[in-house]
Coordinates of C-alpha atoms in Angstrom, one line a residue:
M1 CA 143.0 80.0 74.8
S2 CA 146.5 80.5 76.4
N3 CA 147.3 79.7 80.0
L4 CA 147.5 83.4 80.7
D5 CA 144.0 84.0 79.2
R6 CA 142.6 81.0 81.2
C7 CA 144.1 82.4 84.4
G8 CA 142.6 85.8 83.8
F9 CA 139.2 84.3 83.0
R10 CA 139.3 82.3 86.3
V11 CA 140.2 85.4 88.3
S12 CA 137.5 87.5 86.7
A13 CA 134.9 84.8 87.2
A14 CA 136.0 84.4 90.9
L15 CA 135.7 88.1 91.4
W16 CA 132.2 88.2 89.8
L17 CA 131.0 85.3 91.9
T18 CA 132.4 87.0 95.1
A19 CA 130.6 90.2 94.2
M20 CA 127.3 88.5 93.5
S21 CA 127.6 86.6 96.8
V22 CA 128.1 89.8 98.7
L23 CA 125.3 91.5 96.9
F24 CA 122.7 88.8 97.6
S25 CA 123.8 88.4 101.2
L26 CA 123.0 92.0 101.9
P27 CA 119.7 92.6 103.7
A28 CA 116.9 93.9 101.5
L29 CA 116.4 97.6 101.9
A30 CA 113.2 98.2 103.8
A31 CA 110.6 100.3 102.0
P32 CA 109.8 103.6 103.8
P33 CA 106.6 103.4 105.9
N34 CA 103.4 104.5 104.1
P35 CA 102.1 107.7 105.8
I36 CA 98.5 107.8 107.2
L37 CA 97.2 111.2 108.4
V38 CA 95.2 110.9 111.6
E39 CA 93.2 114.0 112.6
L40 CA 91.5 114.1 115.9
F41 CA 88.9 116.8 116.5
T42 CA 88.7 117.3 120.3
S43 CA 88.2 119.8 123.1
E44 CA 89.2 120.2 126.8
G45 CA 85.6 121.1 127.6
C46 CA 84.3 117.6 126.6
S47 CA 84.3 114.8 129.2
D48 CA 84.6 112.1 126.5
C49 CA 87.6 113.7 124.9
P50 CA 90.5 112.7 127.3
R51 CA 90.0 109.0 126.4
A52 CA 90.4 109.7 122.7
D53 CA 93.3 112.1 123.4
A54 CA 95.0 109.2 125.3
F55 CA 94.3 106.9 122.4
L56 CA 95.9 109.3 119.9
K57 CA 98.9 109.6 122.2
A58 CA 99.3 105.8 122.3
L59 CA 99.0 105.5 118.5
D60 CA 101.7 108.2 118.1
A61 CA 104.1 106.5 120.5
A62 CA 103.5 102.8 119.5
Q63 CA 103.1 103.1 115.8
P64 CA 101.2 99.8 115.7
I65 CA 100.5 99.5 112.0
P66 CA 103.3 97.4 110.2
G67 CA 104.6 99.2 107.1
A68 CA 102.8 102.5 108.0
Q69 CA 103.6 105.7 109.8
L70 CA 100.6 107.3 111.6
I71 CA 101.1 111.1 111.4
V72 CA 98.8 112.4 114.1
L73 CA 97.2 115.9 114.5
E74 CA 95.2 116.9 117.6
E75 CA 92.9 119.7 116.4
H76 CA 91.0 121.5 119.2
V77 CA 87.7 123.0 118.2
D78 CA 86.0 126.1 119.8
Y79 CA 82.4 125.1 120.1
W80 CA 82.8 123.9 123.6
D81 CA 84.4 127.1 124.8
D82 CA 81.1 128.5 126.2
Q83 CA 80.4 125.4 128.3
G84 CA 82.4 126.4 131.4
W85 CA 86.0 126.1 130.2
R86 CA 87.7 127.9 127.3
D87 CA 90.2 125.4 125.7
P88 CA 93.5 127.3 125.5
F89 CA 94.3 125.3 122.3
S90 CA 90.9 125.9 120.6
S91 CA 90.6 127.4 117.1
H92 CA 87.6 128.4 115.1
A93 CA 89.5 127.6 111.9
L94 CA 89.8 124.0 113.0
A95 CA 86.1 123.8 113.8
L96 CA 85.4 125.0 110.3
R97 CA 87.8 122.3 108.9
Q98 CA 85.8 119.7 110.8
S99 CA 82.5 121.1 109.5
E100 CA 83.8 120.7 105.9
Y101 CA 84.7 117.1 106.6
V102 CA 81.2 116.5 108.0
E103 CA 79.6 117.9 104.9
R104 CA 81.8 116.0 102.4
L105 CA 81.7 112.7 104.3
H106 CA 78.0 113.0 105.0
V107 CA 78.3 112.6 108.7
K108 CA 74.7 112.3 110.0
N109 CA 75.3 113.7 113.5
G110 CA 77.1 116.8 112.4
P111 CA 80.3 118.0 114.0
Y112 CA 81.0 116.4 117.4
T113 CA 83.8 115.5 119.7
T114 CA 85.6 113.5 119.6
Q115 CA 85.9 112.7 115.9
M116 CA 88.7 111.0 114.1
V117 CA 89.3 111.5 110.4
V118 CA 91.7 109.1 108.7
D119 CA 93.4 110.3 105.5
G120 CA 90.5 112.6 104.8
S121 CA 88.3 109.7 103.7
E122 CA 86.7 108.2 106.8
A123 CA 85.3 109.7 110.0
F124 CA 84.2 108.0 113.3
V125 CA 84.2 108.4 117.1
G126 CA 87.8 109.2 118.1
S127 CA 87.9 106.6 120.9
D128 CA 86.6 103.7 118.7
R129 CA 89.7 101.5 118.5
S130 CA 88.0 98.8 116.4
Q131 CA 86.9 101.3 113.8
A132 CA 90.3 103.0 113.9
G133 CA 92.1 99.7 113.3
R134 CA 89.9 98.9 110.3
A135 CA 90.5 102.4 108.8
F136 CA 94.3 102.1 109.3
A137 CA 94.4 98.6 107.7
K138 CA 92.4 99.9 104.8
E139 CA 94.7 102.9 104.2
A140 CA 98.1 101.2 105.0
P141 CA 98.6 99.6 101.5
V142 CA 97.3 102.6 99.5
P143 CA 100.2 104.2 97.5
K144 CA 101.0 107.8 98.4
V145 CA 102.5 110.7 96.7
S146 CA 106.1 111.5 97.8
V147 CA 106.2 114.3 100.4
Q148 CA 109.6 115.6 101.7
I149 CA 110.5 118.2 104.2
S150 CA 114.1 119.6 104.1
V151 CA 116.3 122.5 105.2
L152 CA 114.3 122.5 108.5
H153 CA 115.4 125.0 111.2
V154 CA 114.1 127.7 113.5
D155 CA 115.0 131.4 113.0
G156 CA 113.4 134.4 114.7
G157 CA 110.6 132.4 116.2
K158 CA 109.6 130.9 112.9
A159 CA 109.9 127.3 111.6
L160 CA 111.6 127.5 108.2
A161 CA 111.5 124.5 105.8
H162 CA 111.5 123.5 102.2
V163 CA 108.6 121.3 101.0
E164 CA 108.7 119.0 97.9
I165 CA 105.7 117.1 96.6
G166 CA 105.8 114.6 93.8
A167 CA 103.4 114.7 90.9
V168 CA 99.8 114.4 92.1
P169 CA 97.2 112.2 90.5
S170 CA 94.4 114.8 90.8
K171 CA 93.9 118.5 91.5
A172 CA 95.1 119.0 95.1
E173 CA 96.1 121.5 97.8
V174 CA 99.1 121.5 100.0
F175 CA 98.8 122.1 103.7
V176 CA 101.3 122.8 106.5
A177 CA 100.6 122.5 110.2
I178 CA 102.8 123.6 113.1
A179 CA 102.0 121.6 116.2
L180 CA 103.2 121.4 119.8
D181 CA 105.0 118.1 120.2
H182 CA 103.4 117.6 123.7
A183 CA 101.3 119.8 126.0
Q184 CA 99.7 119.7 129.4
S185 CA 96.8 121.6 130.8
Q186 CA 95.2 121.9 134.2
V187 CA 91.5 122.2 133.6
L188 CA 89.8 124.3 136.3
R189 CA 86.1 124.3 135.3
G190 CA 83.7 122.5 133.0
E191 CA 83.2 118.8 132.4
N192 CA 86.8 118.1 133.0
G193 CA 87.3 120.5 135.9
G194 CA 90.1 119.3 138.3
R195 CA 91.8 117.1 135.7
Q196 CA 95.2 117.5 134.3
L197 CA 95.1 116.7 130.6
E198 CA 97.9 115.6 128.3
H199 CA 98.1 116.2 124.6
V200 CA 100.2 115.3 121.6
A201 CA 100.8 117.0 118.3
V202 CA 98.5 119.9 119.2
V203 CA 97.8 122.0 116.2
D204 CA 98.9 125.7 116.6
R205 CA 98.5 126.7 113.0
L206 CA 97.3 124.9 109.9
G207 CA 97.0 126.5 106.5
S208 CA 97.2 126.1 102.8
I209 CA 100.5 126.9 101.1
G210 CA 99.4 126.4 97.5
K211 CA 97.3 124.4 95.0
V212 CA 98.6 121.8 92.5
K213 CA 97.3 120.9 89.1
K214 CA 96.7 117.3 88.2
G215 CA 100.0 115.6 87.1
A216 CA 102.2 118.5 88.5
P217 CA 104.7 118.4 91.3
F218 CA 105.0 121.1 94.0
S219 CA 107.9 122.9 95.7
K220 CA 107.9 125.8 98.1
D221 CA 109.8 127.4 101.0
V222 CA 107.7 127.6 104.1
A223 CA 107.8 129.9 107.2
M224 CA 105.5 129.2 110.1
K225 CA 105.3 131.3 113.3
M226 CA 105.9 129.5 116.6
D227 CA 104.1 131.0 119.6
H228 CA 106.4 129.3 122.0
P229 CA 109.8 128.8 120.3
E230 CA 111.3 127.5 123.5
K231 CA 109.1 124.4 123.3
D232 CA 109.3 121.3 121.0
Y233 CA 107.2 121.4 117.8
R234 CA 106.4 119.3 114.8
L235 CA 106.0 120.5 111.3
I236 CA 103.5 118.4 109.3
T237 CA 103.0 118.7 105.5
F238 CA 100.3 116.9 103.6
V239 CA 98.7 117.1 100.1
Q240 CA 95.0 116.7 99.9
E241 CA 92.5 116.5 97.1
A242 CA 90.5 119.7 96.6
D243 CA 87.7 120.6 99.0
E244 CA 89.0 118.6 102.0
G245 CA 89.2 115.4 100.0
K246 CA 91.4 112.4 100.3
V247 CA 94.9 112.8 101.7
L248 CA 97.4 111.8 98.9
G249 CA 100.6 112.0 100.9
A250 CA 102.1 113.4 104.1
A251 CA 105.3 113.9 106.0
A252 CA 106.3 115.0 109.5
A253 CA 109.5 116.5 111.1
R254 CA 110.4 117.5 114.6
L255 CA 111.6 120.9 115.7
N256 CA 113.5 121.0 119.0

């Protein structure tokens, strides 16, 4: 080998070693947090509900589960509306959704408030922090299907977005919810009469945007009406096994 060749070899080796040194000194890219969908069925007419509402708000703000993102939804049911106070956020459709969970998960006491459902697979009293912690720990390591929300903007009082779902392991359905980021309500009558209540991720609308066959991906443009476009909203997308089954993946984005 000539002196020139040796010199070139030494320079190449030095450059390679320098590149490897830089590469291995870079911090490892953190894996994206694993989403966990947390649904709280609640009502302003129920005296036990504000405590669970406050717990949901704390979970949303603190995100206490390492490696996981808690995607929360506060779903107000209507079966308390004849008990002295009509909840302004109540929806019969959400009460029906809760009833379907109760049937599928074999909840003995039937629909009640407050009830928390984690990833569509476990239901318990919404203010039970110990049970919630166990459910979150169980779901945190479970692999999820990729769910992405893009091209998100507001136009004409509607939230417009593009939803992409990776290939699903079983027959599933894709849902989109539009939710008020935060809300307050002064309750005048009923069990919470005289109290000012605070809420987070209050579902305004929740509906199916399509079904997916086993092994197939999903892609769709979405338009969701916003009743109060001057307020801050969240758009939440999740894919769920058929018949209110296990949540396979979820994502959330803010509109403000």
